[in-house]
Amino acid sequence: MLGPRPGERLLEIGPGTGLQSLHVAPQLGSEGRLDIVDIQQPMLDHVMRRADERSIGNIVPALADAHRLPYSDASFDAAYLVTALGEIPEPTQTLSELRRVLKPGGRLVVGEFFDRHQIRPAHLIAHADSAGLAVRKLIGPPFAYYALLQPRTIPGIERRPAAVPADPS
């Protein structure tokens, strides 16, 4: 769903131990780059140690908050979060910030799996809409899914954010 291509610049929020990072970065080739962001330096250090062990040199870590990403507008071809969005307070704010750093037509993949922090698909759709993103594809059951989001663009029309439904949990 992410479709990483050689030469692209991608962003991962909350890489954890690097399971996704170490799979995605090599697909970008020597001209591509994977930026990883986490609020915990030990997690970034762990990913970088594992990347070094595998001679993966195109991962660039940044200690930052997902609500204030240290990147210019339209910096990334794609971004992704796997089991991370539900761990971040105010998911709409995170999605808005990701929309800001995505290039026009950029892709955002959100992966969620059942745990106490999971964002259910209906809530993801509402948060995405409020952030100016549209869910283009959703695969998997509600408790373990991947969603492809892209910036919503309607020439000459700025949509107002939709209300986010209350989380029943």
Short mmCIF file of C-alpha atoms in Angstrom, two decimals:
data_model
loop_
_atom_site.label_atom_id
_atom_site.label_comp_id
_atom_site.label_asym_id
_atom_site.label_seq_id
_atom_site.Cartn_x
_atom_site.Cartn_y
_atom_site.Cartn_z
CA MET A 1 0.00 0.00 0.00
CA LEU A 2 2.90 2.37 0.74
CA GLY A 3 4.64 1.52 -2.53
CA PRO A 4 8.12 2.89 -1.73
CA ARG A 5 10.17 3.59 -4.86
CA PRO A 6 13.89 4.18 -5.38
CA GLY A 7 14.85 7.80 -4.92
CA GLU A 8 11.85 8.78 -2.83
CA ARG A 9 11.97 10.50 0.55
CA LEU A 10 9.70 8.88 3.15
CA LEU A 11 8.85 9.61 6.77
CA GLU A 12 8.04 7.14 9.52
CA ILE A 13 6.50 8.28 12.79
CA GLY A 14 7.14 6.08 15.82
CA PRO A 15 9.49 3.48 14.33
CA GLY A 16 9.63 1.38 17.49
CA THR A 17 12.38 -1.22 17.11
CA GLY A 18 12.66 -0.60 13.37
CA LEU A 19 10.69 -3.52 12.00
CA GLN A 20 9.15 -1.37 9.25
CA SER A 21 12.15 0.98 8.86
CA LEU A 22 14.58 -1.82 8.10
CA HIS A 23 12.21 -3.19 5.46
CA VAL A 24 11.33 0.13 3.78
CA ALA A 25 14.71 1.93 3.69
CA PRO A 26 16.45 -0.54 1.34
CA GLN A 27 13.58 -0.19 -1.15
CA LEU A 28 14.41 3.52 -1.50
CA GLY A 29 17.87 2.78 -2.90
CA SER A 30 21.01 4.83 -2.38
CA GLU A 31 19.32 7.99 -3.73
CA GLY A 32 16.29 7.66 -1.45
CA ARG A 33 15.97 8.51 2.21
CA LEU A 34 13.85 7.41 5.16
CA ASP A 35 13.46 9.94 7.96
CA ILE A 36 12.28 8.46 11.26
CA VAL A 37 10.76 10.49 14.09
CA ASP A 38 10.24 9.49 17.68
CA ILE A 39 9.94 11.31 21.01
CA GLN A 40 12.23 8.74 22.66
CA GLN A 41 15.93 8.86 21.83
CA PRO A 42 16.52 5.24 22.93
CA MET A 43 14.08 4.03 20.23
CA LEU A 44 15.89 6.04 17.55
CA ASP A 45 19.25 4.72 18.80
CA HIS A 46 17.95 1.15 18.64
CA VAL A 47 16.78 1.52 15.03
CA MET A 48 20.06 3.13 14.01
CA ARG A 49 22.10 0.31 15.63
CA ARG A 50 20.05 -2.27 13.75
CA ALA A 51 20.40 -0.31 10.48
CA ASP A 52 24.17 -0.10 10.98
CA GLU A 53 24.35 -3.89 11.58
CA ARG A 54 22.62 -4.37 8.22
CA SER A 55 24.65 -1.67 6.40
CA ILE A 56 21.54 0.42 5.76
CA GLY A 57 22.77 3.98 5.47
CA ASN A 58 19.77 5.95 4.23
CA ILE A 59 17.86 6.29 7.53
CA VAL A 60 17.97 9.72 9.21
CA PRO A 61 16.65 9.94 12.79
CA ALA A 62 15.03 12.99 14.40
CA LEU A 63 14.00 13.41 18.01
CA ALA A 64 10.72 15.32 17.67
CA ASP A 65 7.05 15.50 18.50
CA ALA A 66 4.64 14.38 15.76
CA HIS A 67 2.64 17.58 16.36
CA ARG A 68 5.62 19.77 15.37
CA LEU A 69 7.64 17.98 12.71
CA PRO A 70 11.01 19.58 11.95
CA TYR A 71 10.52 19.56 8.18
CA SER A 72 9.49 22.04 5.52
CA ASP A 73 6.12 21.87 3.82
CA ALA A 74 5.86 19.30 1.02
CA SER A 75 9.10 17.49 1.93
CA PHE A 76 7.98 13.87 1.61
CA ASP A 77 6.68 11.60 -1.13
CA ALA A 78 5.03 9.40 1.49
CA ALA A 79 4.75 8.87 5.24
CA TYR A 80 3.56 6.05 7.45
CA LEU A 81 2.73 5.08 11.04
CA VAL A 82 2.19 1.50 12.14
CA THR A 83 0.58 1.00 15.57
CA ALA A 84 1.64 4.55 16.49
CA LEU A 85 -1.23 6.96 15.79
CA GLY A 86 -3.28 5.73 18.75
CA GLU A 87 -0.30 6.31 21.05
CA ILE A 88 -0.15 10.00 20.13
CA PRO A 89 -2.54 12.43 21.83
CA GLU A 90 -4.73 14.44 19.45
CA PRO A 91 -4.50 12.28 16.30
CA THR A 92 -6.10 14.98 14.15
CA GLN A 93 -3.22 17.32 14.94
CA THR A 94 -0.71 14.61 13.99
CA LEU A 95 -2.53 13.91 10.72
CA SER A 96 -2.66 17.65 9.93
CA GLU A 97 1.07 17.92 10.45
CA LEU A 98 1.68 14.90 8.24
CA ARG A 99 -0.50 16.45 5.55
CA ARG A 100 1.64 19.60 5.77
CA VAL A 101 4.90 17.74 5.12
CA LEU A 102 3.50 15.55 2.31
CA LYS A 103 4.05 16.63 -1.27
CA PRO A 104 0.90 17.25 -3.33
CA GLY A 105 -0.46 13.81 -4.18
CA GLY A 106 1.68 12.27 -1.43
CA ARG A 107 0.64 9.07 0.33
CA LEU A 108 0.10 8.39 4.00
CA VAL A 109 -0.36 4.86 5.32
CA VAL A 110 -1.76 4.21 8.77
CA GLY A 111 -1.58 0.70 10.18
CA GLU A 112 -3.56 -0.12 13.31
CA PHE A 113 -3.78 -3.40 15.17
CA PHE A 114 -5.94 -4.26 18.13
CA ASP A 115 -4.63 -2.91 21.41
CA ARG A 116 -5.92 -0.47 24.01
CA HIS A 117 -4.67 2.54 21.99
CA GLN A 118 -6.04 1.49 18.62
CA ILE A 119 -7.94 4.00 16.52
CA ARG A 120 -10.93 2.30 14.93
CA PRO A 121 -11.49 2.85 11.19
CA ALA A 122 -14.52 5.14 11.66
CA HIS A 123 -12.53 7.40 13.96
CA LEU A 124 -9.56 7.40 11.58
CA ILE A 125 -11.85 8.52 8.75
CA ALA A 126 -13.20 11.38 10.89
CA HIS A 127 -9.72 12.46 12.05
CA ALA A 128 -8.44 12.29 8.47
CA ASP A 129 -11.33 14.40 7.18
CA SER A 130 -10.67 17.02 9.86
CA ALA A 131 -7.00 17.08 8.83
CA GLY A 132 -7.76 17.59 5.15
CA LEU A 133 -7.03 14.00 4.20
CA ALA A 134 -9.18 11.44 2.44
CA VAL A 135 -9.08 7.70 3.06
CA ARG A 136 -8.55 6.21 -0.41
CA LYS A 137 -8.24 2.56 0.58
CA LEU A 138 -8.86 0.51 3.71
CA ILE A 139 -7.90 -3.15 3.95
CA GLY A 140 -8.33 -5.62 6.76
CA PRO A 141 -10.92 -6.05 9.50
CA PRO A 142 -11.66 -3.19 11.94
CA PHE A 143 -9.28 -4.61 14.54
CA ALA A 144 -6.25 -4.98 12.22
CA TYR A 145 -6.20 -2.72 9.18
CA TYR A 146 -4.10 -0.56 6.88
CA ALA A 147 -5.45 2.66 5.42
CA LEU A 148 -4.11 4.74 2.54
CA LEU A 149 -4.75 8.46 2.96
CA GLN A 150 -3.99 11.33 0.61
CA PRO A 151 -4.41 15.09 0.86
CA ARG A 152 -7.92 16.08 -0.14
CA THR A 153 -7.79 18.64 -2.90
CA ILE A 154 -10.78 20.41 -4.30
CA PRO A 155 -9.65 23.31 -6.49
CA GLY A 156 -11.01 26.62 -5.22
CA ILE A 157 -12.78 25.04 -2.24
CA GLU A 158 -11.42 24.76 1.28
CA ARG A 159 -13.46 22.18 3.20
CA ARG A 160 -14.32 22.82 6.79
CA PRO A 161 -13.14 20.18 9.25
CA ALA A 162 -15.74 17.59 10.21
CA ALA A 163 -16.57 16.94 13.83
CA VAL A 164 -14.68 13.99 15.31
CA PRO A 165 -17.03 11.52 16.98
CA ALA A 166 -16.45 10.79 20.63
CA ASP A 167 -14.35 7.71 21.26
CA PRO A 168 -16.60 5.19 23.06
CA SER A 169 -13.70 3.48 24.83
#
